[in-house]
């Protein structure tokens, strides 16, 4: 059995920033960071558009209060306003801290950090590094991990959270290189495992975004919060689903339909292309439904719309959004200087997650906390995004709450002993799980079942939802769960067995997918990214509440918890 003072699962921005803050607080704390990829390959590296903060470098009228209001309004008033206040007040300080670490932000002519417009924000407050902002930040954080002697276990897959008598005592992990299984105990465990975009068949997320941390928490009997709120980014490159950053629209690109019309004037006349993502995704979907979509070759009636950059000019495109130009050129052969990009909504971000307080301590219920267990980043729900996240607030959440949770953990473990833990039972359980997968004599390939599952979630719980479709989706999901016993693995070796990892991930995706569907079915209103065609209005009387969903073999139990409202009273959301 291995031992560390603190275990952090996940090598993206939130996990790295927390590890760094613990070491800054006390260099003698033994911190281990565990990641199923190398930390540099965490999905944070793909974040493009920027990170919001009221630096006032471009707009001196901006304020943290305006940032907070935009965030709460964008959330359709479901965000917890105490958490939003911490997020927006802390933002300028964390940007300066990142700059001092060496993050290379884009600059204004006077040398200050550049800031651009972003959807749902009332001021130009999004700091950026061209359109590779996550890449720029994550590389510096990982460099700092090594400088501060954080022990990194890269390419280890965490299989189980060890939770005994309401105390997180450690984890069970599997070394992908050779199949070795290890139990690790610690005074505190933190999950920073990212999102679950791979629940859907078209997503901007990488292949590792399979909701492992959320599923492990749910399997341990803990609730997941607000899982019905899944953000579909408006501009996924068609047909591959890869993200074309909101930065492109922030720099002035237009959305046009088959008639050549900038249709957003019919949906959000003030903000146009920079309306919040849920509104823009619904607008694109409605245009396509109405027959005003296009095919990539320009014919009318197709499955996408066009994102038009041509009027921006080559110099601006290549200096401000070069990566987006490169992606379109490389993946679908479009030269955005001369022709528009085909785009449509793609599953992008999870507003819900593991429920935590503002210090990152995991909640067992509305009132009770789990001893020794913390979470931050996209896998957590604090909740600063409510029913819909504003662009450039996700990197900010990772850095602000990564830092804050790291500081809380450093304080929490003082004078705590390592927990008592017998590893043998956990080793046996997880060896048996793997052996049983190797021994399954099914007839179905793993990829086939995963595709059917992803198609199910996309078809029955996408941008628009109804009770009928979601009930069909849940029934279909139960059938597919039974099929898991009918898969077989071609690869039964212990060396670098990616097929085995994908089987373990698919089990986790089933848990997450079922909770999403059940939570969405139960919320009989439309709010933010959750759009019910059978309940088109927001219903504050019944549903101005957070969903807490508990998973068990018998099904999903749902409770509701109050939203923290201490500054902005809910109003109708117009743009």
Coordinates of C-alpha atoms in Angstrom, one line a residue:
X1 CA 0.0 0.0 0.0
X2 CA 1.3 3.4 -1.0
X3 CA 0.9 6.5 1.3
X4 CA 0.8 10.2 0.7
X5 CA -0.5 13.1 2.7
X6 CA -2.8 14.3 -0.2
X7 CA -3.9 12.5 -3.3
X8 CA -5.2 14.6 -6.2
X9 CA -6.9 12.7 -9.1
X10 CA -6.7 14.6 -12.3
X11 CA -3.9 16.4 -14.0
X12 CA -5.8 19.4 -15.6
X13 CA -5.9 23.0 -14.4
X14 CA -7.9 22.5 -11.2
X15 CA -5.7 19.5 -10.0
X16 CA -2.4 21.1 -10.9
X17 CA -3.4 24.5 -9.4
X18 CA -4.5 22.8 -6.1
X19 CA -1.3 20.7 -5.9
X20 CA 0.8 23.9 -6.4
X21 CA -1.1 25.8 -3.7
X22 CA -0.7 23.0 -1.2
X23 CA 3.1 23.1 -1.8
X24 CA 3.1 26.9 -1.6
X25 CA 1.3 26.6 1.8
X26 CA 3.7 24.0 3.1
X27 CA 6.5 22.5 1.0
X28 CA 6.7 19.6 3.5
X29 CA 3.3 18.2 2.6
X30 CA 3.6 15.1 0.5
X31 CA 1.3 15.6 -2.5
X32 CA 0.7 13.0 -5.2
X33 CA -1.1 13.8 -8.5
X34 CA -2.6 10.8 -10.4
X35 CA -3.7 11.2 -14.0
X36 CA -4.8 8.6 -16.6
X37 CA -2.9 10.6 -19.3
X38 CA 0.2 12.7 -18.9
X39 CA -0.9 16.0 -17.3
X40 CA 0.0 18.0 -20.4
X41 CA -2.6 15.9 -22.3
X42 CA -5.4 16.7 -19.9
X43 CA -8.4 18.2 -21.6
X44 CA -7.7 21.7 -20.1
X45 CA -4.9 21.9 -22.7
X46 CA -7.7 22.2 -25.4
X47 CA -9.4 25.3 -23.9
X48 CA -9.1 28.0 -26.5
X49 CA -11.0 31.2 -26.0
X50 CA -9.8 32.7 -22.7
X51 CA -10.2 33.3 -19.0
X52 CA -12.5 36.1 -17.7
X53 CA -11.3 38.7 -15.1
X54 CA -12.1 42.4 -14.5
X55 CA -8.6 43.7 -15.1
X56 CA -10.1 46.8 -16.8
X57 CA -7.3 46.9 -19.4
X58 CA -9.8 47.4 -22.3
X59 CA -12.9 48.5 -20.5
X60 CA -12.3 50.7 -17.4
X61 CA -16.1 50.6 -16.6
X62 CA -16.0 46.9 -15.8
X63 CA -16.3 45.6 -12.2
X64 CA -16.4 42.4 -10.3
X65 CA -20.1 43.1 -9.5
X66 CA -20.8 43.3 -13.3
X67 CA -19.0 40.1 -13.9
X68 CA -20.9 38.5 -11.0
X69 CA -24.3 39.7 -12.4
X70 CA -23.5 38.5 -15.9
X71 CA -22.5 35.1 -14.5
X72 CA -25.7 34.8 -12.4
X73 CA -27.9 35.9 -15.3
X74 CA -26.1 33.6 -17.6
X75 CA -26.7 30.7 -15.2
X76 CA -30.5 31.4 -15.4
X77 CA -30.3 32.3 -11.7
X78 CA -29.4 28.8 -10.6
X79 CA -25.8 29.6 -9.6
X80 CA -25.0 30.0 -5.9
X81 CA -24.3 33.7 -5.5
X82 CA -21.8 33.3 -2.7
X83 CA -19.6 31.0 -4.9
X84 CA -20.0 33.5 -7.8
X85 CA -18.8 36.4 -5.6
X86 CA -15.6 34.4 -4.7
X87 CA -15.1 33.5 -8.4
X88 CA -15.4 37.1 -9.7
X89 CA -13.6 38.9 -6.9
X90 CA -10.6 36.5 -7.1
X91 CA -10.3 36.7 -10.8
X92 CA -7.9 39.6 -11.3
X93 CA -5.5 38.3 -8.6
X94 CA -5.3 34.8 -10.2
X95 CA -4.6 36.3 -13.6
X96 CA -1.6 38.3 -12.2
X97 CA -0.5 35.2 -10.4
X98 CA -0.5 33.2 -13.6
X99 CA 1.4 35.9 -15.4
X100 CA 4.0 35.8 -12.7
X101 CA 4.4 32.1 -13.1
X102 CA 5.2 32.7 -16.8
X103 CA 1.9 32.3 -18.7
X104 CA 2.3 34.1 -22.0
X105 CA -1.0 36.1 -22.4
X106 CA -1.6 38.1 -25.6
X107 CA -0.9 41.8 -25.2
X108 CA -2.3 45.2 -26.0
X109 CA 0.1 47.7 -27.7
X110 CA 0.8 49.3 -24.3
X111 CA 2.0 45.9 -23.0
X112 CA -1.0 45.1 -20.8
X113 CA -2.8 41.8 -21.0
X114 CA -5.3 41.9 -23.9
X115 CA -9.0 41.3 -23.3
X116 CA -11.8 40.4 -25.8
X117 CA -15.6 40.2 -25.9
X118 CA -17.2 36.9 -25.0
X119 CA -20.8 35.5 -25.1
X120 CA -23.0 36.7 -22.2
X121 CA -20.4 39.1 -20.8
X122 CA -21.4 42.8 -20.8
X123 CA -17.8 44.0 -20.9
X124 CA -14.6 43.0 -22.8
X125 CA -13.0 41.1 -19.9
X126 CA -11.7 37.8 -21.4
X127 CA -7.9 37.5 -21.2
X128 CA -6.4 35.2 -23.7
X129 CA -3.3 33.7 -25.3
X130 CA -4.4 33.8 -29.0
X131 CA -6.8 30.9 -29.2
X132 CA -4.6 28.5 -27.1
X133 CA -5.3 29.8 -23.6
X134 CA -5.6 26.5 -21.8
X135 CA -2.4 25.3 -23.5
X136 CA -0.5 28.3 -22.3
X137 CA -1.7 28.0 -18.7
X138 CA -1.5 24.3 -18.2
X139 CA 2.1 24.1 -19.5
X140 CA 3.3 26.6 -16.9
X141 CA 1.4 24.9 -14.1
X142 CA 2.9 21.5 -15.0
X143 CA 6.4 23.1 -15.0
X144 CA 5.7 24.4 -11.5
X145 CA 4.6 21.0 -10.3
X146 CA 8.1 19.6 -11.1
X147 CA 9.7 22.6 -9.5
X148 CA 7.8 22.0 -6.3
X149 CA 8.4 18.2 -6.1
X150 CA 4.8 17.1 -6.6
X151 CA 4.9 13.3 -7.3
X152 CA 3.1 12.6 -10.5
X153 CA 1.7 9.2 -11.3
X154 CA 0.9 9.6 -15.0
X155 CA -0.9 7.0 -17.0
X156 CA -2.5 5.4 -13.9
X157 CA -6.3 4.8 -14.1
X158 CA -8.2 5.3 -10.8
X159 CA -10.8 2.5 -10.4
X160 CA -12.4 3.2 -7.0
X161 CA -12.8 5.8 -4.3
X162 CA -12.3 4.2 -0.9
X163 CA -15.0 5.7 1.4
X164 CA -15.6 4.1 4.8
X165 CA -17.9 5.5 7.5
X166 CA -18.3 8.8 5.6
X167 CA -14.5 9.3 5.4
X168 CA -12.5 9.3 2.2
X169 CA -9.4 7.2 3.0
X170 CA -7.8 6.7 -0.4
X171 CA -8.1 5.2 -3.9
X172 CA -7.5 2.1 -5.9
X173 CA -5.5 2.7 -9.1
X174 CA -4.4 0.6 -12.1
X175 CA -1.1 1.1 -13.9
X176 CA -1.9 1.1 -17.6
X177 CA 1.6 0.1 -18.6
X178 CA 1.5 -3.3 -17.0
X179 CA -1.8 -3.9 -15.2
X180 CA -0.4 -3.5 -11.7
X181 CA -3.1 -2.5 -9.1
X182 CA -2.2 -0.4 -6.1
X183 CA -4.1 0.9 -3.1
X184 CA -3.1 4.5 -2.0
X185 CA -4.2 5.9 1.4
X186 CA -4.1 9.6 2.3
X187 CA -5.2 12.2 4.8
X188 CA -7.2 13.9 2.1
X189 CA -8.4 12.9 -1.4
X190 CA -9.3 15.5 -4.1
X191 CA -11.0 14.7 -7.4
X192 CA -10.3 17.0 -10.4
X193 CA -11.2 14.5 -13.0
X194 CA -13.0 16.8 -15.6
X195 CA -16.2 16.3 -17.5
X196 CA -18.1 13.6 -19.3
X197 CA -18.6 14.8 -22.9
X198 CA -18.1 11.2 -24.1
X199 CA -21.6 10.4 -22.9
X200 CA -22.7 11.9 -26.3
X201 CA -21.8 10.9 -29.8
X202 CA -20.7 14.4 -30.9
X203 CA -18.5 16.3 -28.5
X204 CA -15.7 18.8 -28.3
X205 CA -14.2 16.7 -25.4
X206 CA -11.2 14.4 -25.7
X207 CA -11.5 10.6 -25.5
X208 CA -10.5 10.7 -21.8
X209 CA -13.6 12.8 -20.7
X210 CA -15.6 9.9 -19.5
X211 CA -16.9 11.1 -16.1
X212 CA -14.7 8.7 -14.0
X213 CA -14.6 10.8 -10.9
X214 CA -18.4 11.5 -10.9
X215 CA -19.2 7.8 -11.5
X216 CA -16.8 6.7 -8.7
X217 CA -18.5 9.2 -6.3
X218 CA -22.0 8.0 -7.3
X219 CA -20.9 4.4 -6.9
X220 CA -19.8 5.2 -3.4
X221 CA -23.3 6.4 -2.5
X222 CA -22.7 10.2 -2.9
X223 CA -25.1 12.5 -4.8
X224 CA -24.3 14.3 -8.1
X225 CA -25.7 17.8 -8.5
X226 CA -27.5 19.4 -11.4
X227 CA -26.5 16.7 -13.9
X228 CA -29.4 17.7 -16.3
X229 CA -27.5 20.8 -17.3
X230 CA -25.2 19.9 -20.1
X231 CA -23.8 22.7 -22.3
X232 CA -23.9 22.2 -26.1
X233 CA -21.4 24.6 -27.6
X234 CA -23.0 26.3 -30.6
X235 CA -20.0 26.0 -32.9
X236 CA -18.7 22.4 -33.2
X237 CA -17.0 21.9 -36.6
X238 CA -19.3 19.8 -38.7
X239 CA -19.1 16.8 -39.0
X240 CA -16.2 16.1 -36.6
X241 CA -17.5 17.9 -33.5
X242 CA -14.2 19.6 -32.7
X243 CA -14.6 23.0 -31.1
X244 CA -14.4 26.3 -33.0
X245 CA -13.8 28.7 -30.1
X246 CA -16.2 31.4 -29.1
X247 CA -13.2 33.6 -29.5
X248 CA -13.9 33.5 -33.3
X249 CA -17.3 35.2 -32.7
X250 CA -15.7 37.4 -30.0
X251 CA -13.4 38.7 -32.8
X252 CA -16.3 39.4 -35.1
X253 CA -17.4 36.3 -37.0
X254 CA -21.0 36.0 -38.2
X255 CA -23.4 33.0 -38.0
X256 CA -25.4 32.7 -41.3
X257 CA -28.1 30.4 -42.6
X258 CA -28.8 29.1 -46.1
X259 CA -30.3 32.4 -47.0
X260 CA -27.1 34.3 -46.0
X261 CA -28.9 35.9 -43.1
X262 CA -27.4 36.6 -39.7
X263 CA -30.2 34.8 -38.0
X264 CA -29.2 35.6 -34.4
X265 CA -30.9 39.0 -34.8
X266 CA -34.2 37.0 -34.5
X267 CA -33.1 35.3 -31.2
X268 CA -30.9 37.8 -29.3
X269 CA -31.0 41.1 -31.1
X270 CA -28.7 42.9 -28.6
X271 CA -25.9 40.3 -28.2
X272 CA -26.3 38.7 -31.7
X273 CA -23.6 36.0 -32.1
X274 CA -22.3 36.8 -28.5
X275 CA -25.5 35.6 -26.8
X276 CA -25.0 32.9 -24.1
X277 CA -24.3 29.4 -25.5
X278 CA -27.6 27.8 -24.6
X279 CA -29.5 30.5 -26.5
X280 CA -27.2 30.3 -29.5
X281 CA -27.2 26.5 -29.7
X282 CA -31.0 26.5 -29.6
X283 CA -31.1 29.1 -32.3
X284 CA -28.9 27.1 -34.6
X285 CA -30.9 23.9 -33.9
X286 CA -34.2 25.8 -34.7
X287 CA -32.7 27.2 -38.0
X288 CA -31.7 23.7 -39.1
X289 CA -35.1 22.3 -38.1
X290 CA -36.8 25.0 -40.2
X291 CA -34.9 23.9 -43.3
X292 CA -32.6 26.9 -43.2
X293 CA -29.5 24.8 -42.5
X294 CA -26.8 24.2 -45.0
X295 CA -24.6 21.4 -46.4
X296 CA -20.9 22.0 -46.2
X297 CA -21.0 22.6 -50.0
X298 CA -23.5 25.4 -49.6
X299 CA -26.7 23.7 -50.6
X300 CA -29.7 24.6 -48.5
X301 CA -31.6 22.3 -46.1
X302 CA -28.5 20.7 -44.5
X303 CA -27.5 19.7 -41.0
X304 CA -25.4 22.7 -40.0
X305 CA -25.0 26.5 -40.5
X306 CA -22.0 28.6 -41.5
X307 CA -19.6 30.5 -39.3
X308 CA -18.3 33.3 -41.6
X309 CA -14.9 34.9 -40.9
X310 CA -14.2 36.2 -44.4
X311 CA -14.9 39.8 -43.6
X312 CA -12.3 39.7 -40.8
X313 CA -9.4 39.5 -43.2
X314 CA -6.4 37.2 -43.3
X315 CA -4.2 39.2 -40.9
X316 CA -6.7 39.3 -38.1
X317 CA -7.7 35.6 -38.5
X318 CA -4.1 34.4 -38.5
X319 CA -3.0 36.6 -35.5
X320 CA -6.1 36.3 -33.3
X321 CA -7.6 32.8 -34.0
X322 CA -4.8 30.8 -35.9
X323 CA -5.6 27.5 -34.2
X324 CA -9.3 27.6 -35.3
X325 CA -8.2 28.3 -38.9
X326 CA -5.8 25.4 -38.7
X327 CA -8.4 23.0 -37.3
X328 CA -10.9 23.8 -40.0
X329 CA -8.3 23.5 -42.7
X330 CA -6.8 20.3 -41.4
X331 CA -10.0 18.4 -40.5
X332 CA -12.6 19.5 -43.2
X333 CA -10.5 21.2 -45.8
X334 CA -12.0 24.7 -45.3
X335 CA -9.8 27.8 -45.7
X336 CA -11.7 30.2 -43.4
X337 CA -10.0 33.2 -45.0
X338 CA -11.9 32.5 -48.2
X339 CA -14.9 30.3 -47.3
X340 CA -17.2 29.9 -44.3
X341 CA -16.9 27.0 -41.7
X342 CA -19.7 24.5 -41.3
X343 CA -20.8 24.3 -37.7
X344 CA -23.5 22.9 -35.4
X345 CA -23.9 22.4 -31.7
X346 CA -21.6 19.9 -30.0
X347 CA -21.7 18.5 -26.4
X348 CA -19.1 20.6 -24.6
X349 CA -19.4 21.2 -20.8
X350 CA -21.0 19.8 -17.7
X351 CA -22.4 22.4 -15.4
X352 CA -23.3 19.7 -12.8
X353 CA -21.0 17.4 -10.9
X354 CA -19.9 16.4 -7.4
X355 CA -21.6 18.8 -5.0
X356 CA -19.1 20.8 -2.9
X357 CA -19.1 23.8 -0.6
X358 CA -17.0 26.9 -1.4
X359 CA -13.9 25.3 0.2
X360 CA -14.3 22.3 -2.1
X361 CA -15.5 19.8 0.6
X362 CA -17.8 17.2 -0.9
X363 CA -21.4 17.2 0.3
X364 CA -23.3 14.0 1.2
X365 CA -26.5 16.0 1.3
X366 CA -27.5 19.7 1.6
X367 CA -26.3 19.8 5.2
X368 CA -23.6 17.1 5.6
X369 CA -20.1 16.9 4.4
X370 CA -17.8 13.9 3.6
X371 CA -14.7 13.8 5.8
X372 CA -11.4 14.1 3.9
X373 CA -13.0 14.4 0.4
X374 CA -12.6 17.4 -1.9
X375 CA -13.3 18.3 -5.5
X376 CA -12.8 21.2 -7.9
X377 CA -13.0 22.0 -11.6
X378 CA -15.5 20.6 -14.1
X379 CA -16.1 17.4 -12.2
X380 CA -17.3 19.5 -9.2
X381 CA -20.5 21.6 -8.8
X382 CA -19.9 24.6 -6.4
X383 CA -22.2 26.0 -8.3
X384 CA -20.8 29.0 -10.2
X385 CA -22.4 28.1 -13.5
X386 CA -25.9 27.1 -12.5
X387 CA -28.0 26.1 -15.5
X388 CA -25.6 27.6 -18.2
X389 CA -21.9 28.5 -18.1
X390 CA -20.6 31.7 -19.7
X391 CA -17.6 31.2 -21.9
X392 CA -14.2 32.0 -20.3
X393 CA -15.6 31.3 -16.8
X394 CA -14.5 27.6 -16.8
X395 CA -10.7 28.2 -16.9
X396 CA -11.4 30.8 -14.2
X397 CA -13.3 28.3 -12.0
X398 CA -10.4 25.8 -12.3
X399 CA -7.8 28.3 -11.3
X400 CA -9.8 30.2 -8.6
X401 CA -11.2 27.1 -6.9
X402 CA -8.1 24.9 -7.6
X403 CA -6.1 27.5 -5.6
X404 CA -8.8 27.9 -2.9
X405 CA -9.3 24.1 -2.4
X406 CA -5.6 23.6 -2.3
X407 CA -5.3 26.1 0.5
X408 CA -8.2 24.5 2.3
X409 CA -6.6 21.0 2.0
X410 CA -3.3 22.3 3.3
X411 CA -5.0 23.6 6.4
X412 CA -7.3 20.6 6.8
X413 CA -4.6 18.0 7.0
X414 CA -2.6 19.7 9.7
X415 CA -2.5 17.4 12.8
X416 CA -4.5 14.7 10.9
X417 CA -3.2 11.1 10.9
X418 CA -3.2 8.7 8.0
X419 CA -6.5 6.7 8.1
X420 CA -6.6 3.1 9.2
X421 CA -7.1 1.0 6.0
X422 CA -7.0 -2.7 5.1
X423 CA -6.0 -2.8 1.4
X424 CA -6.5 -6.5 0.7
X425 CA -10.3 -6.4 0.2
X426 CA -10.0 -3.5 -2.3
X427 CA -7.2 -5.2 -4.2
X428 CA -9.3 -8.4 -4.5
X429 CA -12.5 -6.6 -5.6
X430 CA -10.7 -4.7 -8.4
X431 CA -8.6 -7.7 -9.6
X432 CA -11.9 -9.6 -9.8
X433 CA -13.5 -6.8 -11.8
X434 CA -10.7 -7.0 -14.4
X435 CA -10.6 -10.8 -14.5
X436 CA -14.3 -11.0 -15.1
X437 CA -14.1 -8.6 -18.1
X438 CA -11.3 -10.8 -19.5
X439 CA -13.4 -13.9 -19.1
X440 CA -16.6 -12.6 -20.6
X441 CA -17.6 -14.7 -23.6
X442 CA -20.0 -12.3 -25.2
X443 CA -20.7 -11.6 -28.9
X444 CA -20.7 -7.8 -29.0
X445 CA -17.7 -5.5 -29.6
X446 CA -17.1 -2.8 -26.9
X447 CA -17.1 0.0 -29.5
X448 CA -20.5 -1.1 -30.8
X449 CA -22.1 -0.9 -27.4
X450 CA -20.5 2.4 -26.6
X451 CA -21.7 3.9 -29.9
X452 CA -25.3 2.7 -29.2
X453 CA -25.1 4.3 -25.7
X454 CA -23.8 7.6 -27.0
X455 CA -26.4 7.6 -29.8
X456 CA -29.1 7.0 -27.1
X457 CA -28.1 10.0 -25.0
X458 CA -27.7 12.2 -28.0
X459 CA -31.1 11.3 -29.5
X460 CA -33.2 11.3 -26.3
X461 CA -31.5 14.0 -24.1
X462 CA -30.0 16.5 -26.5
X463 CA -30.5 20.3 -27.0
X464 CA -34.3 19.9 -26.8
X465 CA -36.1 17.4 -24.6
X466 CA -39.6 16.1 -23.8
X467 CA -40.9 13.6 -21.3
X468 CA -41.8 11.1 -24.0
X469 CA -38.3 11.1 -25.5
X470 CA -36.5 10.9 -22.2
X471 CA -38.7 8.0 -20.9
X472 CA -37.8 6.2 -24.2
X473 CA -34.2 7.1 -23.6
X474 CA -34.2 5.6 -20.0
X475 CA -35.9 2.4 -21.3
X476 CA -33.3 2.1 -24.1
X477 CA -30.5 2.8 -21.5
X478 CA -31.7 -0.1 -19.3
X479 CA -31.6 -2.4 -22.4
X480 CA -28.1 -1.3 -23.2
X481 CA -26.9 -1.8 -19.6
X482 CA -28.0 -5.5 -19.9
X483 CA -25.9 -5.7 -23.0
X484 CA -22.7 -4.9 -21.0
X485 CA -22.6 -8.6 -20.0
X486 CA -22.5 -9.5 -23.7
X487 CA -19.3 -7.7 -24.7
X488 CA -16.0 -9.4 -25.2
X489 CA -12.5 -8.0 -25.2
X490 CA -10.1 -9.0 -27.9
X491 CA -7.1 -7.8 -25.8
X492 CA -6.6 -9.8 -22.6
X493 CA -3.0 -8.8 -22.0
X494 CA -1.9 -6.6 -19.1
X495 CA 0.5 -4.5 -21.2
X496 CA -1.1 -1.2 -22.2
X497 CA -4.6 -2.6 -22.6
X498 CA -6.6 0.4 -23.8
X499 CA -9.6 -1.9 -24.6
X500 CA -9.8 -2.8 -20.9
X501 CA -9.6 0.9 -19.9
X502 CA -12.4 1.7 -22.4
X503 CA -14.6 -1.0 -20.8
X504 CA -14.1 0.4 -17.4
X505 CA -14.8 3.9 -18.7
X506 CA -18.0 2.7 -20.4
X507 CA -19.3 1.4 -17.1
X508 CA -18.8 4.9 -15.7
X509 CA -20.5 6.5 -18.7
X510 CA -23.6 4.3 -18.1
X511 CA -23.8 5.6 -14.5
X512 CA -23.4 9.3 -15.6
X513 CA -25.8 8.9 -18.5
X514 CA -28.6 7.4 -16.3
X515 CA -28.2 10.2 -13.8
X516 CA -28.4 12.9 -16.6
X517 CA -31.6 11.4 -18.0
X518 CA -33.3 10.9 -14.7
X519 CA -32.5 14.4 -13.4
X520 CA -33.6 15.9 -16.7
X521 CA -36.9 14.0 -16.7
X522 CA -37.6 15.2 -13.1
X523 CA -37.0 18.9 -13.9
X524 CA -40.3 19.9 -15.5
X525 CA -39.3 23.4 -16.7
X526 CA -36.9 25.0 -19.1
X527 CA -33.9 26.7 -17.5
X528 CA -30.5 27.5 -19.2
X529 CA -29.2 24.6 -21.1
X530 CA -32.1 22.3 -20.0
X531 CA -34.7 23.0 -22.6
X532 CA -38.1 21.1 -22.3
X533 CA -40.4 21.5 -25.3
X534 CA -43.3 20.2 -23.1
X535 CA -42.4 22.7 -20.3
X536 CA -41.1 25.8 -22.2
X537 CA -41.2 28.2 -19.3
X538 CA -38.9 28.6 -16.3
X539 CA -40.7 27.7 -13.1
X540 CA -39.0 29.4 -10.1
X541 CA -41.8 28.3 -7.7
X542 CA -41.0 24.6 -8.1
X543 CA -37.5 24.4 -9.6
X544 CA -35.3 27.3 -8.4
X545 CA -33.4 24.5 -6.7
X546 CA -30.4 22.3 -7.2
X547 CA -31.0 18.6 -8.1
X548 CA -29.2 16.0 -5.9
X549 CA -29.4 12.6 -7.6
X550 CA -28.3 9.4 -5.8
X551 CA -27.5 6.3 -7.9
X552 CA -28.2 2.8 -6.9
X553 CA -28.8 -0.6 -8.6
X554 CA -32.5 0.0 -7.9
X555 CA -32.6 3.3 -9.8
X556 CA -32.0 7.1 -9.2
X557 CA -33.4 8.9 -6.1
X558 CA -33.7 12.7 -6.4
X559 CA -33.8 15.4 -3.8
X560 CA -33.6 19.2 -4.1
X561 CA -31.5 21.7 -2.3
X562 CA -31.9 25.5 -2.1
X563 CA -30.0 27.9 -4.3
X564 CA -28.0 30.6 -2.4
X565 CA -29.5 34.0 -3.5
X566 CA -27.9 36.9 -1.5
X567 CA -27.4 39.6 -4.1
X568 CA -29.4 39.4 -7.4
X569 CA -33.1 38.5 -7.4
X570 CA -34.1 36.2 -10.3
X571 CA -35.6 38.0 -13.3
X572 CA -36.6 37.1 -16.8
X573 CA -33.5 36.4 -18.9
X574 CA -33.3 38.6 -22.1
X575 CA -30.4 39.4 -24.4

